Tab-separated table of C-alpha atoms and ligand atoms in Angstrom:
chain	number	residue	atom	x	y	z
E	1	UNK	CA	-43.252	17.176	1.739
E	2	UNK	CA	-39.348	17.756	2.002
E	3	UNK	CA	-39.311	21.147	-0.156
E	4	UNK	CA	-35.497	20.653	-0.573
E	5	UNK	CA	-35.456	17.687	-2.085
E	6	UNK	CA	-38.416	18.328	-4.045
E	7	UNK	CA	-36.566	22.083	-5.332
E	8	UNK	CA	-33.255	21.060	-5.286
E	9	UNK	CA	-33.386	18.807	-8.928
E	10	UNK	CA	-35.237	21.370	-10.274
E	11	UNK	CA	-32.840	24.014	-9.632
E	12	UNK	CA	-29.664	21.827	-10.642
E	13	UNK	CA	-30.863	21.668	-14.150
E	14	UNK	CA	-31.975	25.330	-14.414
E	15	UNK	CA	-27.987	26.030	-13.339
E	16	UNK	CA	-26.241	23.803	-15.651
E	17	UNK	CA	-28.672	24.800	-18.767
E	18	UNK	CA	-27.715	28.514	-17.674
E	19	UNK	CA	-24.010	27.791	-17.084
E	20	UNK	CA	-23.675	26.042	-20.242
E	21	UNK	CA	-24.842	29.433	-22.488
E	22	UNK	CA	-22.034	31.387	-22.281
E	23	UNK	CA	-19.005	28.937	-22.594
E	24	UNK	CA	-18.134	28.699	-26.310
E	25	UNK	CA	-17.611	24.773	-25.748
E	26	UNK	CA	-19.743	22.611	-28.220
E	27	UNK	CA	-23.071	23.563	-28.103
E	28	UNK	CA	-23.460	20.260	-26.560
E	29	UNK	CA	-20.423	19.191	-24.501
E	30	UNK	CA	-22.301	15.617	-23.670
E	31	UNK	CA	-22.607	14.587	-27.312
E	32	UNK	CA	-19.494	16.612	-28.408
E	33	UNK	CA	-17.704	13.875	-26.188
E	34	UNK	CA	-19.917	11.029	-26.724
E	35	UNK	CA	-19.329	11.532	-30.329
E	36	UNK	CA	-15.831	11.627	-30.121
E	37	UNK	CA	-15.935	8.892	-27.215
E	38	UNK	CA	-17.840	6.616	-30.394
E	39	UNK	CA	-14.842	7.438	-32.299
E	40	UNK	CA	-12.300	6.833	-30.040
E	41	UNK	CA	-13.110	3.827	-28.643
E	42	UNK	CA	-13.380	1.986	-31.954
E	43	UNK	CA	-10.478	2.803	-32.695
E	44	UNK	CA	-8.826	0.927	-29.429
E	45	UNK	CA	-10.843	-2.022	-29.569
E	46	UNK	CA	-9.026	-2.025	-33.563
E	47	UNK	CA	-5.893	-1.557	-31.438
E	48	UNK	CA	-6.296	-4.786	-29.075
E	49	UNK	CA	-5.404	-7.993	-30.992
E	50	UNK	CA	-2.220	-6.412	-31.895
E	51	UNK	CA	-1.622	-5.546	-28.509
E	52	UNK	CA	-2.565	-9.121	-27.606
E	53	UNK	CA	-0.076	-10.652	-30.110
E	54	UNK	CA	2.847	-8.657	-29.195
E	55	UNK	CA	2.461	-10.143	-25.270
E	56	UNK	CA	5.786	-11.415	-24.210
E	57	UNK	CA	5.375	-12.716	-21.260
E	58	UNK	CA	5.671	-16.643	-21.115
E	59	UNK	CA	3.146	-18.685	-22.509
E	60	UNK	CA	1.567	-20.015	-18.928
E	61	UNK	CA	1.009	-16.361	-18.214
E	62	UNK	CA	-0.906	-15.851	-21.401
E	63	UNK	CA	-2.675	-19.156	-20.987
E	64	UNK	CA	-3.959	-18.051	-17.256
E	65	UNK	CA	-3.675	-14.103	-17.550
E	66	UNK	CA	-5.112	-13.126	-21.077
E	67	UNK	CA	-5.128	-9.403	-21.843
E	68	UNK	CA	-8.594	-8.250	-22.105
E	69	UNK	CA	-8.674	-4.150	-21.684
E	70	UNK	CA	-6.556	-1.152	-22.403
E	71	UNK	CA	-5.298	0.556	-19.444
E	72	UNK	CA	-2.934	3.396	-20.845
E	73	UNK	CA	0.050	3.815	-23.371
E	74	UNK	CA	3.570	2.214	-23.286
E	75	UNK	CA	6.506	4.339	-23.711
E	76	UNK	CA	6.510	3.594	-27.612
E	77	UNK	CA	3.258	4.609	-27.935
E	78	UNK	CA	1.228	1.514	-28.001
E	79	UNK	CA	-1.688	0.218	-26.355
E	80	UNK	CA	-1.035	-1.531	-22.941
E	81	UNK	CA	-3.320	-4.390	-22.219
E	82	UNK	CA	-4.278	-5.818	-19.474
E	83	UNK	CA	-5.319	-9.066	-18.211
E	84	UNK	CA	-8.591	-9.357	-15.693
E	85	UNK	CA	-6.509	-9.105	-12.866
E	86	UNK	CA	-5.210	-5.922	-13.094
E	87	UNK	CA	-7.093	-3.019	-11.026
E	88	UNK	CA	-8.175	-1.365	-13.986
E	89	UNK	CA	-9.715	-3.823	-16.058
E	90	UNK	CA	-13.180	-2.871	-15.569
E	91	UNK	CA	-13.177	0.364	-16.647
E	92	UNK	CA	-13.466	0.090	-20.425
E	93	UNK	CA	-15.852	-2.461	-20.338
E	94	UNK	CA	-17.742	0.331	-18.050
E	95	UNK	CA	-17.217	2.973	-20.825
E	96	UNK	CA	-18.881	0.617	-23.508
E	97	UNK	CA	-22.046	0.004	-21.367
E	98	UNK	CA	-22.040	3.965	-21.175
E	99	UNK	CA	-22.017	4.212	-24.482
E	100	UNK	CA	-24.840	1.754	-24.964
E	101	UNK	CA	-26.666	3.878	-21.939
E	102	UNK	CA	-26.126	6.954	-24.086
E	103	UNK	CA	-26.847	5.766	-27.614
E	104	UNK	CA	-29.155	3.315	-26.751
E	105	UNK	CA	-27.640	1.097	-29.769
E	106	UNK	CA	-27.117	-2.582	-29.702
E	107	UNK	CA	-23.816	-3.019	-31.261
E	108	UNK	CA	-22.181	-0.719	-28.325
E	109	UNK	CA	-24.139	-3.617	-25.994
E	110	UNK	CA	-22.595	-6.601	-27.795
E	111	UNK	CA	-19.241	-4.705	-27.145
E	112	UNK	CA	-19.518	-4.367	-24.068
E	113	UNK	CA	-21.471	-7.757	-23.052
E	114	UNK	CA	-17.884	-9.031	-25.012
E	115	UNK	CA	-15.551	-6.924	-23.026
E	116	UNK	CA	-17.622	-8.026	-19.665
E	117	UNK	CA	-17.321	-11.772	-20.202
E	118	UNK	CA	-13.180	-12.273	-19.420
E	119	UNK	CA	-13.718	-10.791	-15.915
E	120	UNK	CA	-16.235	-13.312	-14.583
E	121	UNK	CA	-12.545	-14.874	-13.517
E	122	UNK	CA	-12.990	-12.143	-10.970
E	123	UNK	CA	-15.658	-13.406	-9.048
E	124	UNK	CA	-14.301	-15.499	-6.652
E	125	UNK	CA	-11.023	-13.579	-6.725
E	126	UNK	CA	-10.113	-12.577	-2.846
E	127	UNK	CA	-6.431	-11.451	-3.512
E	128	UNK	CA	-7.285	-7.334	-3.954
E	129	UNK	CA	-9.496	-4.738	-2.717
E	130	UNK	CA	-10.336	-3.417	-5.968
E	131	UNK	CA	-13.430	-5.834	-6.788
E	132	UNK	CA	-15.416	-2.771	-6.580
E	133	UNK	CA	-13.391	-0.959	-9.833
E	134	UNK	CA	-13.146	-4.487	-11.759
E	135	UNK	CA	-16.408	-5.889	-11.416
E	136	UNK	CA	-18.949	-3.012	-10.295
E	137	UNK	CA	-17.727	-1.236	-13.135
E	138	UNK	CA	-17.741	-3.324	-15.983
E	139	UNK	CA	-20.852	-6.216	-14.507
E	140	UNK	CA	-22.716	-3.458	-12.161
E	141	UNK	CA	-23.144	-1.385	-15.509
E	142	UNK	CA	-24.060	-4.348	-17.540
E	143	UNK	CA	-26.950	-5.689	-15.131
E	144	UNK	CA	-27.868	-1.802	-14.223
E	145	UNK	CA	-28.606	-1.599	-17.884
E	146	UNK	CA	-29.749	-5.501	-18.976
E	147	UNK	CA	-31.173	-6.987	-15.895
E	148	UNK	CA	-28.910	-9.904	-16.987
E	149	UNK	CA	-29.323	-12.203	-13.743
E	150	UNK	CA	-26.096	-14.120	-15.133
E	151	UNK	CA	-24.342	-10.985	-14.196
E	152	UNK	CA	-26.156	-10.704	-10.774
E	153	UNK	CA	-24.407	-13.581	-9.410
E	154	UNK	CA	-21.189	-12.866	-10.331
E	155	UNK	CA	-21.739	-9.613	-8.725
E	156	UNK	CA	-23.172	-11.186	-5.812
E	157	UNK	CA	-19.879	-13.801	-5.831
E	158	UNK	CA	-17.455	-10.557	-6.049
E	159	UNK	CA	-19.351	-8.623	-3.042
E	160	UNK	CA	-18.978	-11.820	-0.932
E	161	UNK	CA	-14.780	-12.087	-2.457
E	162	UNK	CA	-14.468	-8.678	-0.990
E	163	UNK	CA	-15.811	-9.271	1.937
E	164	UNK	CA	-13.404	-11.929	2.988
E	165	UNK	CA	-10.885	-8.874	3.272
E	166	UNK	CA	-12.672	-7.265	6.421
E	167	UNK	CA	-11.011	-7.408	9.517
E	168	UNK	CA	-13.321	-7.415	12.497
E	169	UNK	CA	-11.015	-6.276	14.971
E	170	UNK	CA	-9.886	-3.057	13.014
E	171	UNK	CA	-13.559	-2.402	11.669
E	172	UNK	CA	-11.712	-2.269	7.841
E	173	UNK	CA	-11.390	-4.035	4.576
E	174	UNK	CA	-7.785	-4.941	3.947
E	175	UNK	CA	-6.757	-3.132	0.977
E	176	UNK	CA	-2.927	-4.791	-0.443
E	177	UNK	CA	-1.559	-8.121	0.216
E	178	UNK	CA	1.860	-6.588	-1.570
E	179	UNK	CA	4.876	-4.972	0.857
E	180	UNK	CA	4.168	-7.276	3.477
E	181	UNK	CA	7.442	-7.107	5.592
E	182	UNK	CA	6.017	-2.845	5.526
E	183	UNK	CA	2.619	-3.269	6.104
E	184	UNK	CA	0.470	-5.758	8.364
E	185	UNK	CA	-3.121	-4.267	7.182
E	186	UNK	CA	-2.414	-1.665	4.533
E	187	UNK	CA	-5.949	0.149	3.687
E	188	UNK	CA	-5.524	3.187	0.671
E	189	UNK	CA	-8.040	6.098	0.671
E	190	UNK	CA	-9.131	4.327	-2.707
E	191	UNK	CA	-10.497	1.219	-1.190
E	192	UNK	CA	-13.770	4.010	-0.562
E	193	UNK	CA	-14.544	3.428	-3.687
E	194	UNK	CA	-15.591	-0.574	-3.384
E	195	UNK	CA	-18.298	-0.171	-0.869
E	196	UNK	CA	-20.591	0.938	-3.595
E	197	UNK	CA	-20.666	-2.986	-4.580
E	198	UNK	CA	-21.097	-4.041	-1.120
E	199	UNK	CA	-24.228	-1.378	-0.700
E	200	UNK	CA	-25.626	-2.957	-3.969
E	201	UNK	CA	-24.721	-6.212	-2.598
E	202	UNK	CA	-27.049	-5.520	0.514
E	203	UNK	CA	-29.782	-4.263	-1.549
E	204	UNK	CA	-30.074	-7.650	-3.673
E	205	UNK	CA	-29.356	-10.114	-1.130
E	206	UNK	CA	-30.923	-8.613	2.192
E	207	UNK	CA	-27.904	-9.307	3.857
E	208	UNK	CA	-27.155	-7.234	6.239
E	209	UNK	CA	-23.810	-7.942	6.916
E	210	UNK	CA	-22.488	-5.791	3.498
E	211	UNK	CA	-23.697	-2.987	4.816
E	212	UNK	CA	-22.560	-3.434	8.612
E	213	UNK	CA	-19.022	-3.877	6.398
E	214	UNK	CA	-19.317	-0.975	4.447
E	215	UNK	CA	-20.265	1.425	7.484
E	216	UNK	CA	-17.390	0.340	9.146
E	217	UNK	CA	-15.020	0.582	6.847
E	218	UNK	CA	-15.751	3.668	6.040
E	219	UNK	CA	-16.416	4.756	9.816
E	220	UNK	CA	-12.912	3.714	11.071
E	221	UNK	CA	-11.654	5.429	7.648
E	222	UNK	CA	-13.412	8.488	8.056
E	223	UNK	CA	-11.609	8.566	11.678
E	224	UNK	CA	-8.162	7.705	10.364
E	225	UNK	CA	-7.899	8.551	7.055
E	226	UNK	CA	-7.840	12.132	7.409
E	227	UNK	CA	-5.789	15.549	8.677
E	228	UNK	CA	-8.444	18.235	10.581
E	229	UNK	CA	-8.304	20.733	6.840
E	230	UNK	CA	-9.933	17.144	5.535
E	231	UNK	CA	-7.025	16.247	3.460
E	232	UNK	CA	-6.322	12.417	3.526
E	233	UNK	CA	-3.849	9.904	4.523
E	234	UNK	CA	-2.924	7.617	0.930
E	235	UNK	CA	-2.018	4.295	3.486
E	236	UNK	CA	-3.248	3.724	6.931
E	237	UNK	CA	-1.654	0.455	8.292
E	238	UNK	CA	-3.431	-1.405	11.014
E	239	UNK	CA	-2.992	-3.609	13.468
E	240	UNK	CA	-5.755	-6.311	12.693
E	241	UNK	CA	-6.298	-7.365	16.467
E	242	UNK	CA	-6.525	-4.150	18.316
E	243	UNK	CA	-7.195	-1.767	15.350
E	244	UNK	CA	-4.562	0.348	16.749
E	245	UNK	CA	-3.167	2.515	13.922
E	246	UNK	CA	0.453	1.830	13.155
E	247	UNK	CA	1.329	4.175	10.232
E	248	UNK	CA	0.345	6.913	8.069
E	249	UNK	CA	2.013	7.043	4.956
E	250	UNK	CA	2.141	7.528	1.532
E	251	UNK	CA	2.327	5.120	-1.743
E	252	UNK	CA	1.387	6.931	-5.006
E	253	UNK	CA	1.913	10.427	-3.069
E	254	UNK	CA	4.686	13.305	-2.726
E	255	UNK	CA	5.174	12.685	1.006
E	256	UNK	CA	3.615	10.874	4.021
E	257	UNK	CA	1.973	14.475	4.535
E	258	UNK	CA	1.172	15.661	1.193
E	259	UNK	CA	-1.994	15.124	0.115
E	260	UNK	CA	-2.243	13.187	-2.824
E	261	UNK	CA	-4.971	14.682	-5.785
E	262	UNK	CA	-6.438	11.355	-6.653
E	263	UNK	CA	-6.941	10.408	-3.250
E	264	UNK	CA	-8.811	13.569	-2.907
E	265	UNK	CA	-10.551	12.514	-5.431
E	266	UNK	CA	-12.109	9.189	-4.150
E	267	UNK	CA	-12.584	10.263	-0.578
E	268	UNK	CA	-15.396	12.691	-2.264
E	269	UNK	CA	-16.822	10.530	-4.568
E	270	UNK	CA	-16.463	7.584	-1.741
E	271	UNK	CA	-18.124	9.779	1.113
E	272	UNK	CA	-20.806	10.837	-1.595
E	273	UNK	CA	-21.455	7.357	-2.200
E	274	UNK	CA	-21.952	6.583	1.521
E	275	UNK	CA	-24.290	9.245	1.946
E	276	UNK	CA	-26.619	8.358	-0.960
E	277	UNK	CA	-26.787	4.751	0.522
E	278	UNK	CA	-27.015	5.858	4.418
E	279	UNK	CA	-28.637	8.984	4.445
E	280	UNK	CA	-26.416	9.981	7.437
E	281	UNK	CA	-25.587	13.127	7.486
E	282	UNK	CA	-22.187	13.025	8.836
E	283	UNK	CA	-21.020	11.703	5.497
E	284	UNK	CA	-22.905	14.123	3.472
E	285	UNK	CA	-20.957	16.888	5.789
E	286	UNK	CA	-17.898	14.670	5.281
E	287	UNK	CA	-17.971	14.647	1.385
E	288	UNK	CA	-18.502	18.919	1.768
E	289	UNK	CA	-15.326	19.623	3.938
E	290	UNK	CA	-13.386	16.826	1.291
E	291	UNK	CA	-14.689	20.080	-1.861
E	292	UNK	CA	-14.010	22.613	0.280
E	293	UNK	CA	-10.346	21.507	0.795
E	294	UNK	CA	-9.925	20.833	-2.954
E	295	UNK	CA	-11.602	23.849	-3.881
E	296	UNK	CA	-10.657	26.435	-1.632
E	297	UNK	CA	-6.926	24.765	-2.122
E	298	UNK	CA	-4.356	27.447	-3.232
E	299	UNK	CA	-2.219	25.366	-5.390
E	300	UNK	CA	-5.409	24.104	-7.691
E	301	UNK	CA	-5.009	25.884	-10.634
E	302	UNK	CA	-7.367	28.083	-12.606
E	303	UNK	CA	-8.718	25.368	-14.944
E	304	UNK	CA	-9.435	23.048	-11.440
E	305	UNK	CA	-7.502	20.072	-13.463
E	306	UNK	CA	-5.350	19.499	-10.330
E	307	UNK	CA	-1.306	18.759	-10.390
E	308	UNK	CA	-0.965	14.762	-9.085
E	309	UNK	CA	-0.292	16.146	-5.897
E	310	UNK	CA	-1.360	19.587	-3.840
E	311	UNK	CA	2.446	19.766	-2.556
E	312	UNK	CA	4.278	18.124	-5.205
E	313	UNK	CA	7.486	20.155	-4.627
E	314	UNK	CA	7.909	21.866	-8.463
E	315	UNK	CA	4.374	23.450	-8.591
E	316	UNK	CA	3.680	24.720	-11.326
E	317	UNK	CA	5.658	22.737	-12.818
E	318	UNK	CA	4.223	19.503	-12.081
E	319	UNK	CA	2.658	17.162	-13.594
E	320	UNK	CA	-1.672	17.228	-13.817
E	321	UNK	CA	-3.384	14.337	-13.142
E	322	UNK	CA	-7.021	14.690	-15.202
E	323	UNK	CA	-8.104	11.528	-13.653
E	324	UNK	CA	-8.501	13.145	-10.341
E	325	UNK	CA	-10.554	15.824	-12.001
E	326	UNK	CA	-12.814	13.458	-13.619
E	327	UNK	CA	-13.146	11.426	-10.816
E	328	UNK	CA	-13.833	14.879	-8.902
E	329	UNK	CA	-16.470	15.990	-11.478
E	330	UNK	CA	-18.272	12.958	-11.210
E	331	UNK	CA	-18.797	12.927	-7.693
E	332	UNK	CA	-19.469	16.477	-7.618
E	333	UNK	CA	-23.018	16.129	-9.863
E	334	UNK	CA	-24.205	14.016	-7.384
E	335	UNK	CA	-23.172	16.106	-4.474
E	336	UNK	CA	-24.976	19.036	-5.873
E	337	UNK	CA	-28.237	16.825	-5.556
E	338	UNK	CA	-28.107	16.712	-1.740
E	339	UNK	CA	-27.025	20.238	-1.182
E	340	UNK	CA	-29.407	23.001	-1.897
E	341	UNK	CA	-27.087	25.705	-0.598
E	342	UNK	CA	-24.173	24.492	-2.772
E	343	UNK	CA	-25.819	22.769	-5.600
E	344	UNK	CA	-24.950	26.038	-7.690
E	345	UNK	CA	-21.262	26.080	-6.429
E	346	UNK	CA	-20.823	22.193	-7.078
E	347	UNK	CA	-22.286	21.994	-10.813
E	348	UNK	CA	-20.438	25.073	-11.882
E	349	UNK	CA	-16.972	23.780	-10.953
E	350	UNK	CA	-17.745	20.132	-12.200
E	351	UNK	CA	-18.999	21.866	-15.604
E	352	UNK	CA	-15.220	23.905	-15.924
E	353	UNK	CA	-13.776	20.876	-14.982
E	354	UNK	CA	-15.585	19.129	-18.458
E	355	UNK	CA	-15.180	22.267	-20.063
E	356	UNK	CA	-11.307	22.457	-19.822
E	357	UNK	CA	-10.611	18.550	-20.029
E	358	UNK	CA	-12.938	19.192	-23.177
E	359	UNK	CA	-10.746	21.962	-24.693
E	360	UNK	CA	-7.222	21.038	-23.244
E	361	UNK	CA	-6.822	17.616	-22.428
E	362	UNK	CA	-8.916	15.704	-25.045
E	363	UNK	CA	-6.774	12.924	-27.468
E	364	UNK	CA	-6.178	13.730	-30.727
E	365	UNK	CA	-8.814	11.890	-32.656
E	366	UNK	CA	-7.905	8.754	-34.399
E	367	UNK	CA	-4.824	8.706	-32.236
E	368	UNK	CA	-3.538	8.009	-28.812
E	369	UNK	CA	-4.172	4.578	-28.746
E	370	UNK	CA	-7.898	5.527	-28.178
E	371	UNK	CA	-8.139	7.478	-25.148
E	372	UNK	CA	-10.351	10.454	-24.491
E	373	UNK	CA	-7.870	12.128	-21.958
E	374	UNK	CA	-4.524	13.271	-22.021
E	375	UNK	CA	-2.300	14.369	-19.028
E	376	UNK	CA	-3.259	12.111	-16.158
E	377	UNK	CA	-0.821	10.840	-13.413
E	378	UNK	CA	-0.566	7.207	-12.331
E	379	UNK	CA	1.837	7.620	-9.513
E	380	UNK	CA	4.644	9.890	-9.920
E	381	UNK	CA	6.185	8.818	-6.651
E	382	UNK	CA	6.908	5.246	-8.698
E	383	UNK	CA	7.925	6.741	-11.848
E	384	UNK	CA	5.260	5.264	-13.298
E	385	UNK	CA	2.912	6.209	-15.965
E	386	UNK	CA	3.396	10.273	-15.716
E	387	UNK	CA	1.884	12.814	-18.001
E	388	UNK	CA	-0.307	9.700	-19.878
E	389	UNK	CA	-3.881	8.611	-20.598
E	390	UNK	CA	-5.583	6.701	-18.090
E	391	UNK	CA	-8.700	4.302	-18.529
E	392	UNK	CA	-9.906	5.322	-15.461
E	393	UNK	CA	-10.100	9.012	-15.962
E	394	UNK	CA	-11.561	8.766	-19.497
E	395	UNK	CA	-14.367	6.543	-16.864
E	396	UNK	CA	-15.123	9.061	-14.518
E	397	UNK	CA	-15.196	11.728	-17.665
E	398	UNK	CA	-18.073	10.164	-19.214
E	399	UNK	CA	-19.734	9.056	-16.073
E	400	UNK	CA	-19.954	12.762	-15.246
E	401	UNK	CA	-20.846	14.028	-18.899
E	402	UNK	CA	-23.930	11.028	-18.299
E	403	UNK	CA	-24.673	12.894	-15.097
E	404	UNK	CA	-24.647	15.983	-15.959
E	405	UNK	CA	-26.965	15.896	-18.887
E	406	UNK	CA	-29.385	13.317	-16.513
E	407	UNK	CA	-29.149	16.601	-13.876
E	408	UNK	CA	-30.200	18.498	-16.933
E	409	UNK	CA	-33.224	17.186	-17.858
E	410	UNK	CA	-34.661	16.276	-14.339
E	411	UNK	CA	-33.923	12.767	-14.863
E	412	UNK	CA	-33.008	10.821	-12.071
E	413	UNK	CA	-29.013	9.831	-11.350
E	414	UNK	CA	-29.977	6.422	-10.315
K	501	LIG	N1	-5.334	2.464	-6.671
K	501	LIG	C1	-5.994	3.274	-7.554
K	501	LIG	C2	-5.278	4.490	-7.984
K	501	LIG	O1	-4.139	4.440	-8.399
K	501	LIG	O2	-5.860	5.532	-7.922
């Protein structure tokens, strides 16, 4: 028998029971914040149709764009909707099928089966990388939790839609289509994140040609992607014949060099991912070095809710971005279950990370348009959506609150 992977859940849950006595957090952070989570998210979805009606972009758009899911706050204060395209629509619909995975009740299921049905538009959409966010998210939840077969095939439909980006001769999935006359194959750290569909994908269909995708991608990114302290790259451009690497630059970052916090962010939770589904361990070393940099960083600060960028030029003052820590807790919980050594390390800074977005950055109930999290960064470097709530990082927040009460009790993560 493997003793360490027989110990190693064992002694997760003994850490995180022991780390959570001495806190003076709820007595229960996970259904402190699923509580308020309940709360909060009723109070969007009471939000949306006036959202909807205030739309004023020309009726054709409405017609073939509806807004279906809240995405963050406008500048007056009110909800911003989006329509199924948009790279975040399947993350509310994912926090509603966590909140049916949590409570188990069937009115948080019929809100989130409702939510889910405006992206099957997705399925055979091939213009984006980000099928993985839209439709893993929002379906992969559903049919994890329902066994809905209806769901299965669009899943299946979205896997093959993403695969239609890959480029042989670079060994990558094309991330943008946008900035063309600046880019020829443009692939962002992110696009990690949407080989988890492509590994379910494999696992349904038997075809092996998701995973041969997935390895590659991330492969040529692991190559390419990053500096030798394990910081990342935001853009790598590509030349789609040769594979020859034409630029490394930034998009949502400080600089071309700096290394971007949310970026951070999904290159450990992506290179977790790959070593869950591969077992190799060059990815499980991979996803290490990627903590250690954040960790060991000297501008994180005490409460490890990182600014948007390590060398954004104002430090401290700067904005945070809480999505990256969310993101970054999440992936952590399941990186303590391969890693006996650090398990101990890993659950105690993903369990400050909840602790302080729990007691610093949380919404005021009944308020901010329904978000869990304040203070997240959308991409400072566009002026865009600074020092706001984020879908995405209210996602990640209760995806790690799920696993860390499932390392808790012994339960398995998946
Ligand atoms: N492209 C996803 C992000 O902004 O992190």
């Amino acid at each position: 028998m493997n003793l360490k992977l027989f110990i190693t859940p064992f002694l997760c849950a003994t850490l995180i029971v022991l780390q959570s006595c001495n806190t003076g957090q709820p007595k229960d952070i996970v259904a402190d914040n699923f509580n308020f989570a309940a709360q909060q998210l009723e109070y969007a979805i009471s939000l949306i149709p006036e959202a909807i009606s205030k739309d004023s972009r020309d009726s054709a758009m409405k017609a073939s764009r509806p807004l279906v899911s809240p995405r963050t706050l406008n500048e007056d204060g009110s909800l911003k909707v989006v329509p199924a395209h948009d790279w975040t629509s399947g993350f509310f619909t994912g926090e509603l099928w966590f909140m049916y995975e949590k409570t188990n009740d069937p009115l948080w299921k019929e809100r989130a089966i409702q939510f889910t049905e405006p992206l099957q538009v997705l399925r055979h959409h091939t213009g984006t990388h980000d099928l993985g966010f839209m439709v893993y998210n929002s379906f992969g939840n559903g049919y994890r939790l329902t066994g809905n077969s209806g769901y299965r095939e669009v899943l299946l439909d979205a896997a093959r839609s993403l695969s239609t980006r890959y480029k042989p001769g670079a060994k990558i999935i094309r991330s943008w289509d946008h900035n063309r006359d600046k880019w020829q194959c443009p692939v962002i750290i992110d696009n990690m994140m949407n080989l988890e569909l492509l590994f379910w994908a494999f696992k349904e269909s038997g075809d092996s040609t998701f995973y041969e995708i997935a390895v590659n991608h991330a492969n040529t990114t692991m190559k390419n992607h990053f500096r030798p302290d394990y910081s990342t790259y935001h853009v790598v451009d590509y030349d789609t014949i040769t594979g020859e690497v034409l630029k490394k630059q930034t998009h949502q970052g400080y600089a071309d060099e700096s290394t971007w916090s949310r970026g951070q962010a999904w290159a450990l939770y992506g290179y977790t991912v790959m070593y869950r589904e591969t077992g190799d361990q060059a990815y499980l070393d991979q996803a290490n070095h990627i903590a250690e940099f954040i960790f060991t960083h000297p501008r994180l600060p005490e409460d490890l809710i990182p600014y948007w960028d390590f060398d954004a030029p104002n430090i401290p003052d700067e904005p945070r971005d809480a999505s990256a820590a969310a993101i970054t807790a999440s992936a952590l919980y399941e990186l303590s279950s391969y890693n006996g050594e650090d398990a101990y390390r890993y659950t105690q800074w993903a369990g400050t990370i909840l602790e302080n977005l729990t007691l610093s950055y949380r919404a005021t109930p009944g308020a901010d348009g329904g978000f869990l999290l304040l203070h997240s960064t959308g991409a400072k470097s566009l002026n865009s959506e600074i020092d706001v709530p984020l879908v995405y990082a209210d996602y990640y927040f209760l995806e790690a609150l799920l696993r860390k009460e499932k390392l808790t009790s012994g339960k398995p993560l998946f």
